[in-house]
Short mmCIF file of C-alpha atoms and ligand atoms in Angstrom, two decimals:
data_model
loop_
_atom_site.label_atom_id
_atom_site.label_comp_id
_atom_site.label_asym_id
_atom_site.label_seq_id
_atom_site.Cartn_x
_atom_site.Cartn_y
_atom_site.Cartn_z
CA MET U 1 44.60 -1.69 -149.64
CA ASN U 2 43.24 0.95 -147.42
CA LYS U 3 43.68 1.18 -143.85
CA THR U 4 40.34 -0.18 -143.37
CA ASP U 5 41.11 -3.05 -145.66
CA LEU U 6 44.35 -3.51 -143.90
CA HIS U 7 42.54 -3.23 -140.85
CA GLU U 8 40.12 -5.61 -142.19
CA PHE U 9 42.86 -7.84 -143.46
CA ARG U 10 44.82 -7.42 -140.37
CA ASP U 11 41.67 -7.88 -138.51
CA SER U 12 40.90 -10.88 -140.50
CA SER U 13 44.41 -12.24 -140.20
CA PHE U 14 44.33 -11.15 -136.59
CA ASP U 15 40.97 -12.77 -136.35
CA PHE U 16 42.42 -15.85 -137.87
CA ARG U 17 45.35 -15.76 -135.54
CA LEU U 18 43.08 -14.85 -132.70
CA SER U 19 40.70 -17.63 -133.49
CA SER U 20 43.57 -20.06 -133.77
CA PHE U 21 44.91 -18.77 -130.42
CA ALA U 22 41.39 -18.82 -128.99
CA PHE U 23 40.91 -22.31 -130.23
CA ARG U 24 44.11 -23.52 -128.59
CA THR U 25 43.39 -21.63 -125.39
CA ALA U 26 39.81 -22.84 -125.29
CA LEU U 27 41.04 -26.36 -125.85
CA LYS U 28 43.43 -25.92 -122.97
CA TYR U 29 40.63 -24.66 -120.74
CA ILE U 30 38.31 -27.42 -121.88
CA LEU U 31 41.00 -29.90 -120.95
CA VAL U 32 41.55 -28.20 -117.61
CA VAL U 33 37.83 -28.03 -116.92
CA PHE U 34 37.41 -31.59 -118.08
CA SER U 35 40.24 -32.84 -115.92
CA PHE U 36 38.88 -30.73 -113.02
CA LEU U 37 35.46 -32.22 -113.51
CA SER U 38 36.78 -35.77 -113.60
CA LEU U 39 39.22 -35.19 -110.75
CA GLY U 40 37.12 -32.57 -109.06
CA PRO U 41 35.03 -34.71 -106.76
CA ARG U 42 38.16 -36.44 -105.60
CA LEU U 43 39.78 -33.09 -104.93
CA VAL U 44 36.67 -31.88 -103.06
CA VAL U 45 36.61 -35.12 -101.08
CA ALA U 46 40.24 -34.68 -100.21
CA GLN U 47 39.35 -31.27 -98.77
CA THR U 48 36.30 -32.36 -96.81
CA ASP U 49 36.91 -35.98 -95.94
CA LEU U 50 34.41 -36.64 -93.15
CA THR U 51 36.49 -39.40 -91.60
CA GLY U 52 36.78 -38.88 -87.86
CA PHE U 53 34.62 -38.14 -84.83
CA TRP U 54 31.72 -35.70 -84.95
CA VAL U 55 29.29 -34.51 -82.34
CA LEU U 56 25.76 -33.51 -83.33
CA ARG U 57 23.85 -31.29 -80.91
CA LEU U 58 20.10 -31.45 -81.26
CA PRO U 59 17.94 -28.98 -79.34
CA THR U 60 15.41 -30.73 -77.12
CA GLY U 61 13.10 -27.71 -77.14
CA ASP U 62 13.49 -26.99 -73.43
CA GLY U 63 16.91 -25.32 -73.50
CA ASN U 64 18.94 -28.55 -73.52
CA TYR U 65 20.88 -30.19 -76.31
CA ARG U 66 21.10 -33.91 -76.89
CA GLU U 67 24.48 -35.08 -78.12
CA THR U 68 24.94 -37.81 -80.70
CA PHE U 69 28.43 -38.84 -81.76
CA PHE U 70 29.51 -40.19 -85.13
CA ASP U 71 32.59 -42.24 -85.83
CA LEU U 72 32.82 -41.93 -89.61
CA LYS U 73 35.06 -43.54 -92.20
CA GLN U 74 34.81 -42.13 -95.67
CA SER U 75 36.13 -43.81 -98.77
CA GLY U 76 35.23 -42.10 -102.05
CA ASP U 77 31.50 -41.39 -101.90
CA ALA U 78 30.88 -44.12 -99.35
CA VAL U 79 30.62 -43.40 -95.65
CA ALA U 80 30.67 -46.16 -93.05
CA GLY U 81 31.07 -46.23 -89.28
CA LYS U 82 28.73 -45.96 -86.35
CA VAL U 83 26.42 -43.62 -84.51
CA LEU U 84 27.07 -43.41 -80.77
CA GLN U 85 24.00 -42.50 -78.75
CA GLY U 86 24.85 -42.72 -75.10
CA ALA U 87 25.56 -46.36 -74.41
CA ARG U 88 24.18 -47.41 -77.78
CA GLU U 89 26.33 -48.02 -80.82
CA LEU U 90 24.27 -48.05 -83.99
CA PRO U 91 26.04 -49.36 -87.09
CA ILE U 92 25.62 -47.19 -90.17
CA SER U 93 23.87 -49.42 -92.69
CA GLU U 94 23.90 -46.90 -95.54
CA GLY U 95 26.15 -43.88 -95.97
CA THR U 96 27.07 -41.54 -98.83
CA PHE U 97 28.71 -38.15 -99.15
CA LYS U 98 28.09 -36.65 -102.58
CA SER U 99 28.42 -33.04 -103.68
CA GLY U 100 28.64 -31.86 -100.11
CA HIS U 101 25.54 -33.81 -99.02
CA LEU U 102 25.85 -36.47 -96.34
CA HIS U 103 23.20 -39.16 -96.04
CA LEU U 104 23.39 -41.78 -93.31
CA VAL U 105 21.00 -44.49 -92.19
CA ALA U 106 21.41 -46.23 -88.84
CA THR U 107 19.26 -49.01 -87.48
CA VAL U 108 18.11 -48.94 -83.90
CA ARG U 109 16.52 -51.94 -82.19
CA PHE U 110 14.11 -51.09 -79.42
CA GLN U 111 12.02 -53.73 -77.67
CA SER U 112 12.74 -56.12 -80.57
CA VAL U 113 11.40 -53.61 -83.12
CA GLU U 114 13.89 -52.28 -85.67
CA ARG U 115 13.66 -48.67 -86.74
CA GLN U 116 15.77 -46.68 -89.16
CA ILE U 117 17.11 -43.27 -88.24
CA THR U 118 18.24 -41.05 -91.11
CA TYR U 119 20.80 -38.26 -90.87
CA ASP U 120 21.03 -35.75 -93.72
CA GLY U 121 23.72 -33.13 -93.63
CA THR U 122 25.27 -30.43 -95.76
CA THR U 123 28.67 -28.93 -95.19
CA GLU U 124 28.77 -25.41 -93.84
CA GLY U 125 32.40 -24.39 -93.53
CA THR U 126 33.93 -26.88 -91.15
CA LYS U 127 30.52 -27.89 -89.74
CA LEU U 128 27.65 -30.00 -90.95
CA SER U 129 24.13 -28.76 -90.80
CA MET U 130 22.08 -31.89 -90.09
CA THR U 131 18.50 -33.08 -90.00
CA VAL U 132 17.56 -36.25 -88.15
CA GLY U 133 14.56 -38.30 -89.19
CA PHE U 134 13.02 -40.87 -86.83
CA PRO U 135 9.88 -42.78 -87.87
CA GLY U 136 6.76 -41.21 -86.47
CA ARG U 137 8.48 -38.06 -85.25
CA ASP U 138 9.00 -34.62 -86.71
CA PRO U 139 12.50 -34.19 -88.15
CA VAL U 140 14.92 -32.35 -85.84
CA ALA U 141 17.70 -30.07 -87.08
CA GLY U 142 21.03 -29.34 -85.44
CA THR U 143 24.71 -28.74 -86.12
CA ALA U 144 27.51 -31.26 -86.07
CA GLU U 145 31.15 -30.40 -85.59
CA ARG U 146 34.37 -32.32 -85.32
CA THR U 147 35.35 -33.64 -81.92
CA SER U 148 37.82 -36.05 -80.40
CA PRO U 149 37.09 -39.75 -79.80
CA GLU U 150 37.52 -39.04 -76.07
CA ALA U 151 34.51 -36.71 -76.10
CA ALA U 152 32.31 -39.69 -76.96
CA LEU U 153 33.60 -41.65 -73.99
CA PRO U 154 32.00 -41.58 -70.55
CA PRO U 155 33.87 -39.79 -67.77
CA PRO U 156 36.42 -41.78 -65.74
CA ARG U 157 35.13 -44.32 -63.27
CA LEU U 158 34.71 -43.00 -59.73
CA PRO U 159 35.56 -45.33 -56.84
CA LEU U 160 32.60 -47.02 -55.17
CA PRO U 161 31.90 -47.27 -51.45
CA ALA U 162 32.26 -50.53 -49.52
CA LEU U 163 28.95 -52.30 -49.15
CA HIS U 164 26.89 -51.86 -46.03
CA ASP U 165 23.17 -52.00 -45.25
CA VAL U 166 21.39 -48.67 -45.55
CA PRO U 167 18.83 -48.53 -42.72
CA ASP U 168 15.18 -48.88 -43.72
CA ASN U 169 13.63 -45.43 -44.19
CA GLY U 170 10.25 -46.64 -42.89
CA LEU U 171 8.41 -45.49 -46.04
CA ALA U 172 6.16 -47.37 -48.47
CA ARG U 173 4.72 -49.86 -45.99
CA THR U 174 2.24 -50.69 -48.75
CA PRO U 175 3.04 -50.43 -52.49
CA PRO U 176 3.33 -46.75 -53.52
CA MET U 177 0.31 -45.35 -55.35
CA GLY U 178 0.33 -42.29 -57.55
CA TRP U 179 0.98 -41.08 -61.06
CA ASN U 180 4.10 -40.91 -63.24
CA SER U 181 4.57 -38.73 -66.31
CA TRP U 182 6.55 -41.04 -68.60
CA ASN U 183 3.99 -43.39 -70.19
CA LYS U 184 1.76 -40.59 -71.44
CA PHE U 185 3.96 -37.51 -71.70
CA ALA U 186 7.57 -38.74 -72.04
CA GLY U 187 9.65 -35.66 -72.99
CA LYS U 188 6.58 -33.38 -73.11
CA VAL U 189 5.95 -33.23 -69.37
CA ASP U 190 6.02 -29.70 -67.95
CA ASP U 191 5.03 -27.67 -64.91
CA ALA U 192 1.48 -27.07 -66.16
CA ALA U 193 0.87 -30.77 -66.83
CA VAL U 194 2.13 -31.72 -63.37
CA ARG U 195 -0.12 -29.13 -61.68
CA GLY U 196 -2.99 -30.38 -63.84
CA MET U 197 -2.36 -33.94 -62.70
CA ALA U 198 -2.30 -32.90 -59.05
CA ASP U 199 -5.62 -31.08 -59.52
CA ALA U 200 -7.12 -34.07 -61.35
CA MET U 201 -5.89 -36.57 -58.78
CA VAL U 202 -7.95 -34.76 -56.19
CA ALA U 203 -10.95 -33.89 -58.40
CA SER U 204 -11.30 -37.37 -59.91
CA GLY U 205 -11.41 -39.05 -56.51
CA MET U 206 -8.09 -40.83 -57.00
CA LYS U 207 -6.57 -39.18 -53.96
CA ALA U 208 -9.50 -40.36 -51.86
CA VAL U 209 -8.85 -44.01 -52.82
CA GLY U 210 -5.13 -43.84 -52.00
CA TYR U 211 -3.20 -42.35 -54.92
CA THR U 212 -0.64 -39.96 -53.44
CA TYR U 213 2.52 -39.43 -55.47
CA ILE U 214 2.79 -37.12 -58.46
CA ASN U 215 6.05 -38.27 -60.06
CA ILE U 216 7.94 -36.33 -62.68
CA ASP U 217 9.99 -38.71 -64.83
CA ASP U 218 12.87 -37.86 -67.17
CA THR U 219 13.35 -34.52 -69.01
CA TRP U 220 12.89 -31.98 -66.20
CA GLU U 221 16.67 -31.48 -65.89
CA GLY U 222 18.72 -28.50 -66.95
CA PRO U 223 22.50 -28.15 -66.92
CA ARG U 224 24.57 -27.83 -63.73
CA ASP U 225 25.35 -24.35 -62.52
CA ALA U 226 28.86 -23.06 -61.73
CA GLN U 227 28.75 -24.75 -58.30
CA GLY U 228 27.66 -28.06 -59.84
CA ASN U 229 24.06 -27.78 -58.63
CA ILE U 230 21.50 -29.39 -60.89
CA THR U 231 19.04 -26.90 -62.40
CA THR U 232 15.67 -27.39 -64.05
CA ASN U 233 15.07 -26.67 -67.71
CA ARG U 234 12.57 -24.11 -68.98
CA LYS U 235 9.64 -26.56 -68.80
CA PHE U 236 10.00 -26.37 -64.99
CA PRO U 237 10.65 -22.75 -64.05
CA ASP U 238 10.50 -23.29 -60.27
CA MET U 239 10.61 -26.81 -58.83
CA LYS U 240 10.22 -25.61 -55.24
CA ALA U 241 7.04 -23.73 -56.14
CA LEU U 242 5.74 -26.78 -57.99
CA ALA U 243 6.44 -29.01 -54.98
CA ASP U 244 4.64 -26.50 -52.74
CA TYR U 245 1.65 -26.60 -55.10
CA VAL U 246 1.48 -30.41 -55.04
CA HIS U 247 1.92 -30.50 -51.25
CA ALA U 248 -0.85 -27.95 -50.78
CA LYS U 249 -3.19 -30.49 -52.42
CA GLY U 250 -2.27 -33.03 -49.76
CA LEU U 251 -0.19 -34.98 -52.28
CA ARG U 252 3.51 -35.84 -52.58
CA ILE U 253 5.91 -35.14 -55.40
CA GLY U 254 8.52 -37.34 -57.05
CA ILE U 255 11.44 -36.70 -59.35
CA TYR U 256 13.80 -38.71 -61.54
CA SER U 257 17.54 -39.07 -62.06
CA GLY U 258 20.16 -41.74 -62.57
CA PRO U 259 23.59 -42.77 -61.33
CA GLY U 260 25.19 -42.25 -64.76
CA PRO U 261 26.40 -39.01 -66.34
CA LYS U 262 23.26 -38.92 -68.51
CA THR U 263 19.70 -40.11 -68.02
CA CYS U 264 18.01 -42.42 -70.49
CA ALA U 265 16.67 -39.44 -72.42
CA GLY U 266 20.18 -37.93 -72.53
CA TYR U 267 19.66 -35.32 -69.77
CA GLU U 268 22.01 -34.54 -66.90
CA GLY U 269 22.43 -37.48 -64.49
CA SER U 270 23.70 -37.54 -60.91
CA TYR U 271 27.12 -39.09 -61.59
CA GLY U 272 29.63 -37.65 -59.10
CA HIS U 273 26.94 -35.32 -57.68
CA GLU U 274 24.87 -37.81 -55.69
CA LEU U 275 24.96 -36.03 -52.33
CA GLN U 276 24.63 -32.59 -53.91
CA ASP U 277 21.56 -33.72 -55.88
CA ALA U 278 19.96 -35.41 -52.87
CA LYS U 279 20.33 -32.13 -50.96
CA THR U 280 18.80 -30.19 -53.85
CA TYR U 281 15.83 -32.56 -54.02
CA ALA U 282 15.33 -32.24 -50.25
CA ALA U 283 15.53 -28.44 -50.48
CA TRP U 284 12.88 -28.46 -53.21
CA GLY U 285 10.64 -30.66 -51.04
CA ILE U 286 10.87 -33.84 -53.11
CA ASP U 287 9.32 -36.98 -51.59
CA TYR U 288 10.24 -39.70 -54.08
CA LEU U 289 13.22 -40.41 -56.37
CA LYS U 290 13.23 -42.82 -59.31
CA TYR U 291 16.86 -43.59 -60.06
CA ASP U 292 17.45 -45.02 -63.53
CA TRP U 293 20.61 -46.95 -64.49
CA CYS U 294 21.00 -46.15 -68.23
CA SER U 295 24.38 -44.51 -68.91
CA ALA U 296 25.87 -45.83 -65.65
CA GLY U 297 26.18 -49.04 -67.66
CA ARG U 298 29.00 -47.43 -69.64
CA ILE U 299 31.06 -46.99 -66.48
CA TYR U 300 30.04 -49.75 -64.11
CA LYS U 301 29.20 -53.42 -64.45
CA ASP U 302 26.10 -55.15 -63.18
CA GLU U 303 28.01 -56.45 -60.16
CA ASP U 304 28.72 -52.82 -59.17
CA MET U 305 25.02 -51.94 -59.07
CA GLN U 306 24.55 -52.50 -55.37
CA ALA U 307 27.36 -50.09 -54.45
CA VAL U 308 26.20 -47.56 -57.06
CA TYR U 309 22.64 -47.55 -55.70
CA GLN U 310 23.85 -47.61 -52.11
CA LYS U 311 25.62 -44.30 -52.78
CA MET U 312 22.31 -42.59 -53.54
CA GLY U 313 20.51 -44.53 -50.78
CA ASP U 314 23.00 -43.08 -48.29
CA ALA U 315 22.78 -39.62 -49.86
CA LEU U 316 18.98 -39.53 -49.59
CA ARG U 317 19.11 -40.73 -46.01
CA SER U 318 21.69 -38.09 -45.07
CA THR U 319 19.27 -35.32 -46.08
CA GLY U 320 16.97 -36.22 -43.20
CA ARG U 321 13.95 -35.84 -45.51
CA PRO U 322 11.76 -38.93 -46.01
CA ILE U 323 12.26 -39.74 -49.70
CA VAL U 324 10.98 -42.96 -51.27
CA PHE U 325 13.83 -44.57 -53.22
CA SER U 326 12.76 -46.26 -56.46
CA LEU U 327 15.45 -48.32 -58.20
CA CYS U 328 15.19 -48.62 -61.95
CA GLN U 329 17.68 -51.01 -63.51
CA TYR U 330 15.22 -53.28 -65.29
CA GLY U 331 15.51 -56.24 -62.91
CA ARG U 332 19.18 -56.94 -63.57
CA ALA U 333 21.56 -58.55 -61.11
CA GLU U 334 18.66 -60.05 -59.12
CA VAL U 335 17.90 -56.67 -57.64
CA TRP U 336 15.12 -58.15 -55.46
CA LYS U 337 17.86 -59.77 -53.38
CA TRP U 338 19.77 -56.57 -52.56
CA GLY U 339 17.30 -53.75 -53.27
CA PRO U 340 16.31 -53.39 -49.58
CA LYS U 341 19.98 -53.25 -48.51
CA VAL U 342 20.62 -50.06 -50.49
CA GLY U 343 17.56 -48.42 -48.97
CA GLY U 344 15.38 -49.26 -51.97
CA ASN U 345 11.62 -49.08 -51.42
CA LEU U 346 10.87 -50.52 -54.83
CA TRP U 347 12.86 -51.84 -57.77
CA ARG U 348 11.92 -52.35 -61.36
CA THR U 349 11.87 -56.02 -62.29
CA THR U 350 11.53 -55.69 -66.07
CA GLY U 351 12.25 -53.56 -69.12
CA ASP U 352 9.84 -50.79 -70.09
CA ILE U 353 6.14 -51.52 -70.45
CA SER U 354 4.25 -50.40 -73.56
CA ASP U 355 0.56 -49.79 -74.05
CA ASN U 356 -0.19 -53.08 -75.81
CA TRP U 357 -1.31 -56.59 -74.86
CA LYS U 358 1.96 -58.33 -75.82
CA SER U 359 3.96 -56.09 -73.53
CA LEU U 360 1.49 -56.38 -70.67
CA GLU U 361 1.22 -60.16 -71.07
CA ASN U 362 5.01 -60.67 -71.22
CA ILE U 363 5.60 -58.58 -68.14
CA GLY U 364 2.53 -59.40 -66.07
CA PHE U 365 2.66 -63.19 -66.27
CA SER U 366 6.43 -63.46 -65.71
CA GLN U 367 6.47 -61.96 -62.21
CA PHE U 368 5.04 -64.71 -60.00
CA GLU U 369 8.34 -66.44 -59.19
CA ILE U 370 9.87 -63.35 -57.57
CA ALA U 371 6.74 -62.37 -55.63
CA VAL U 372 8.29 -63.78 -52.45
CA PHE U 373 10.83 -60.95 -52.41
CA ALA U 374 8.23 -58.22 -51.94
CA ARG U 375 7.46 -57.14 -48.41
CA PRO U 376 6.31 -54.01 -46.58
CA GLY U 377 8.69 -51.19 -47.45
CA HIS U 378 10.32 -53.09 -50.34
CA TRP U 379 8.40 -53.89 -53.50
CA ASN U 380 8.87 -55.52 -56.89
CA ASP U 381 7.99 -52.97 -59.56
CA PRO U 382 6.87 -54.45 -62.90
CA ASP U 383 6.61 -50.86 -64.27
CA MET U 384 3.92 -48.22 -64.34
CA LEU U 385 0.32 -48.62 -65.42
CA GLU U 386 -0.87 -48.06 -68.98
CA ILE U 387 -4.56 -48.10 -68.01
CA GLY U 388 -6.44 -45.39 -69.90
CA ASN U 389 -3.76 -44.74 -72.52
CA GLY U 390 -5.90 -46.25 -75.28
CA GLY U 391 -3.76 -49.09 -76.62
CA MET U 392 -5.63 -51.91 -74.90
CA THR U 393 -9.21 -53.03 -74.35
CA ALA U 394 -11.01 -52.53 -71.05
CA ASP U 395 -10.68 -56.30 -70.40
CA GLU U 396 -6.92 -56.04 -70.94
CA TYR U 397 -6.69 -53.06 -68.60
CA ARG U 398 -8.69 -54.99 -65.97
CA THR U 399 -6.14 -57.81 -66.35
CA HIS U 400 -3.37 -55.19 -65.89
CA MET U 401 -4.91 -53.85 -62.67
CA SER U 402 -5.75 -57.34 -61.33
CA LEU U 403 -2.25 -58.70 -61.95
CA TRP U 404 -0.59 -55.65 -60.39
CA ALA U 405 -2.87 -55.96 -57.36
CA LEU U 406 -2.18 -59.68 -56.89
CA LEU U 407 1.56 -58.98 -57.30
CA ALA U 408 1.47 -56.18 -54.69
CA ALA U 409 2.99 -53.93 -57.35
CA PRO U 410 3.18 -50.14 -57.10
CA LEU U 411 0.09 -48.57 -58.67
CA LEU U 412 1.45 -45.63 -60.61
CA ALA U 413 -1.09 -44.46 -63.15
CA GLY U 414 0.52 -43.47 -66.44
CA ASN U 415 -2.39 -41.79 -68.21
CA ASP U 416 -3.70 -38.24 -68.47
CA LEU U 417 -5.78 -37.90 -65.31
CA ARG U 418 -7.43 -34.73 -66.61
CA ASN U 419 -9.62 -36.55 -69.10
CA MET U 420 -10.38 -40.09 -68.02
CA SER U 421 -13.34 -42.06 -69.32
CA GLU U 422 -15.75 -43.51 -66.76
CA GLU U 423 -14.39 -46.96 -67.65
CA THR U 424 -10.79 -45.90 -66.96
CA LYS U 425 -11.88 -44.39 -63.64
CA SER U 426 -13.74 -47.58 -62.73
CA ILE U 427 -10.57 -49.60 -63.30
CA LEU U 428 -8.06 -47.30 -61.58
CA MET U 429 -10.42 -46.56 -58.72
CA ASN U 430 -11.81 -50.02 -58.00
CA THR U 431 -11.38 -49.89 -54.24
CA GLU U 432 -11.89 -53.64 -53.83
CA VAL U 433 -8.96 -54.34 -56.18
CA ILE U 434 -6.83 -51.59 -54.63
CA ALA U 435 -7.43 -53.21 -51.23
CA ILE U 436 -5.78 -56.42 -52.47
CA ASP U 437 -2.76 -54.48 -53.74
CA GLN U 438 -2.48 -52.60 -50.47
CA ASP U 439 -3.08 -55.57 -48.17
CA ALA U 440 -0.92 -54.95 -45.11
CA GLU U 441 0.50 -58.46 -44.91
CA ALA U 442 1.80 -58.52 -48.46
CA LYS U 443 1.80 -62.31 -48.68
CA PRO U 444 3.19 -63.49 -52.01
CA VAL U 445 0.81 -64.44 -54.79
CA GLN U 446 0.94 -68.10 -55.81
CA VAL U 447 0.17 -69.72 -59.12
CA ILE U 448 -2.56 -72.31 -58.55
CA SER U 449 -2.64 -73.63 -62.11
CA ARG U 450 -1.47 -72.91 -65.62
CA ASP U 451 -3.23 -74.71 -68.42
CA GLY U 452 -2.79 -73.48 -71.98
CA ASN U 453 -3.99 -69.92 -71.93
CA SER U 454 -5.53 -70.17 -68.46
CA VAL U 455 -3.67 -68.97 -65.40
CA VAL U 456 -5.11 -69.06 -61.90
CA ALA U 457 -3.23 -67.14 -59.22
CA ALA U 458 -4.20 -66.53 -55.61
CA ARG U 459 -3.06 -64.52 -52.65
CA LEU U 460 -3.92 -64.92 -48.99
CA LEU U 461 -5.01 -61.65 -47.42
CA GLN U 462 -4.64 -60.27 -43.92
CA ASP U 463 -8.32 -60.95 -43.09
CA HIS U 464 -7.78 -64.67 -43.96
CA SER U 465 -9.74 -64.36 -47.16
CA THR U 466 -8.11 -65.22 -50.50
CA ALA U 467 -7.99 -63.16 -53.66
CA VAL U 468 -8.01 -65.34 -56.75
CA GLY U 469 -7.58 -64.26 -60.35
CA LEU U 470 -8.85 -66.45 -63.18
CA PHE U 471 -6.97 -65.18 -66.24
CA ASN U 472 -7.50 -65.99 -69.89
CA ARG U 473 -4.49 -65.14 -72.06
CA GLY U 474 -6.20 -66.47 -75.16
CA ASP U 475 -7.71 -64.49 -78.03
CA GLN U 476 -11.16 -66.06 -77.50
CA ALA U 477 -13.40 -66.14 -74.43
CA ALA U 478 -12.73 -69.30 -72.42
CA GLU U 479 -13.88 -71.18 -69.35
CA VAL U 480 -11.39 -70.93 -66.51
CA GLY U 481 -11.94 -72.80 -63.27
CA VAL U 482 -10.49 -73.35 -59.84
CA ASN U 483 -11.04 -76.08 -57.26
CA TRP U 484 -11.84 -74.54 -53.91
CA SER U 485 -9.55 -77.18 -52.37
CA ALA U 486 -6.60 -75.54 -54.12
CA LEU U 487 -7.30 -72.39 -52.08
CA ASN U 488 -7.32 -74.20 -48.73
CA VAL U 489 -10.90 -73.19 -48.16
CA ALA U 490 -12.58 -76.45 -49.28
CA GLY U 491 -15.17 -78.06 -47.09
CA LYS U 492 -16.00 -74.79 -45.42
CA LYS U 493 -19.02 -72.70 -46.13
CA LEU U 494 -17.73 -70.06 -48.49
CA THR U 495 -18.67 -66.61 -49.58
CA ALA U 496 -17.20 -65.30 -52.78
CA ARG U 497 -17.40 -61.95 -54.48
CA ASP U 498 -16.57 -60.86 -58.02
CA LEU U 499 -14.43 -57.73 -57.58
CA TRP U 500 -15.02 -56.37 -61.08
CA LYS U 501 -18.77 -56.99 -61.15
CA HIS U 502 -19.02 -55.91 -57.51
CA GLN U 503 -21.43 -58.71 -56.70
CA PRO U 504 -21.45 -62.02 -54.83
CA VAL U 505 -20.94 -65.22 -56.75
CA GLU U 506 -22.29 -68.70 -55.99
CA ALA U 507 -19.60 -70.60 -54.06
CA THR U 508 -21.21 -74.01 -53.56
CA GLY U 509 -19.71 -77.29 -54.76
CA ASP U 510 -16.03 -78.16 -55.15
CA ARG U 511 -15.17 -75.97 -58.07
CA TYR U 512 -15.84 -72.59 -59.53
CA THR U 513 -15.78 -72.04 -63.27
CA ALA U 514 -16.25 -68.75 -65.06
CA SER U 515 -16.42 -67.66 -68.66
CA VAL U 516 -13.52 -65.23 -68.98
CA PRO U 517 -13.32 -62.84 -71.95
CA ALA U 518 -10.30 -62.82 -74.30
CA HIS U 519 -7.25 -61.38 -72.48
CA GLY U 520 -9.55 -60.87 -69.50
CA VAL U 521 -9.90 -61.83 -65.88
CA VAL U 522 -12.42 -62.77 -63.24
CA LEU U 523 -11.12 -61.61 -59.90
CA LEU U 524 -12.70 -63.07 -56.79
CA LYS U 525 -12.37 -62.61 -53.09
CA VAL U 526 -13.20 -65.84 -51.31
CA ALA U 527 -13.72 -66.18 -47.57
CA ALA U 528 -14.79 -68.94 -45.24
CA GLY U 529 -17.99 -68.31 -43.37
CA PRO U 530 -21.13 -66.41 -44.11
C1 GLA O 1 13.88 -45.71 -68.92
C2 GLA O 1 12.91 -46.13 -67.83
C3 GLA O 1 11.55 -45.53 -68.13
C4 GLA O 1 11.67 -44.01 -68.18
C5 GLA O 1 12.71 -43.61 -69.21
C6 GLA O 1 13.00 -42.13 -69.15
O1 GLA O 1 13.54 -46.23 -70.15
O2 GLA O 1 12.84 -47.53 -67.76
O3 GLA O 1 10.62 -45.92 -67.15
O4 GLA O 1 12.02 -43.54 -66.92
O5 GLA O 1 13.93 -44.29 -69.00
O6 GLA O 1 14.00 -41.75 -70.01
#
């Protein structure tokens, strides 16, 4: 046997031994790998169990971050718990964490519509890189990291002042008229849009018929500086300069905040900074403040609202600048009874309006009973106008304007004033309808009759004439009528005018009947005498 053979033999025996060793070793590894694979996910889970509190920071695109908290409980692949968005707790209806990928679904109910928000995340070290999907919106990406349960809680409750009556500021003797950014622009409002609206308010003729305020709603806010002063975000580089611009047009400018730590859109609120913020607004030249409850509800109860709003009422007054005070707490705690006492010039009486008939109908026809609480300087506010935003017919928008006028509601346009159709202009700038809204006596509207889909409501005006709206809530055109006797003008010679057709109507006989289009109105002004 030569060396080579030996070698070969040895090699072969070695090979045999090697292969037998290799076989055993391989088997061992296979077993290890197998057991790793079967146990692996459990081991990985043990290392990255997501159970606990997380905070997700989503960029808002203007330099701010919106925080969402997660209280997660993981068991195997399944993840349960809740999503905490400000005051809202959304239960997680679906949750998995597989191979480092988190998938959560939470259901949010808004104005009785349910929507599903999805959260998809992958682990990156100790953090989660997450994408949030909301129906109808572009997905937004951000980073989540672990936090304590306390971080999701609101700050401690601050003591409230004893109640007293804030003196009347003498403003808003008739319902405020102007424009507000929220209905059309929501989070997209910026300096350029506000300047554009001021220009358009003048150019369109709206200023000439009484519209005055250019109101910036939520999402102008930046963080607080080292001294606690509120700043603007990058959509509003210089609020003072913007106010100067609006003032130079002969208009006034409004802003938005809330008594809670966060506004409804999750921006910085005035909590604990009321006086400081009021001074900042005054220094910028602000003429109007909408003050929105939202996250204050996590700290205070409804019965605290009067004291909470009084704090800002006092703060605004102490600045010495005339600032209209607009309360926004959705008509809770019978605000119409104490709104004037906190220095309120107007108070929201309902939840948010939307640009559709159901929303308009629900809000508009449910306001008559509280009309008696409106008076010069202090107005019920059934929310801003949707006229011209495209979700309703012209007849529906005429109903919107007519109802708001009869209710002596603030007329705050919520559309893009830079490109209004002639029809939209004719509705927003109907001076005969505006005159009813702005009537100096502000006598409460009264329901004359309700019959199926027909509603007749009337309001006595300062010049002793009566404005009467014949409304048809039905889906088909219908005849709606009123007996002149119901208006206390019977037996007299009457003149009547149709305020949408801008023409006189025949006012002989005992009764007037009109064909009113679906969801429409015939609005008359009736006077005794020639
Ligand atoms: C609330 C108000 C709205 C608007 C938004 C802004 O929903 O009712 O009018 O101000 O907040 O976030």
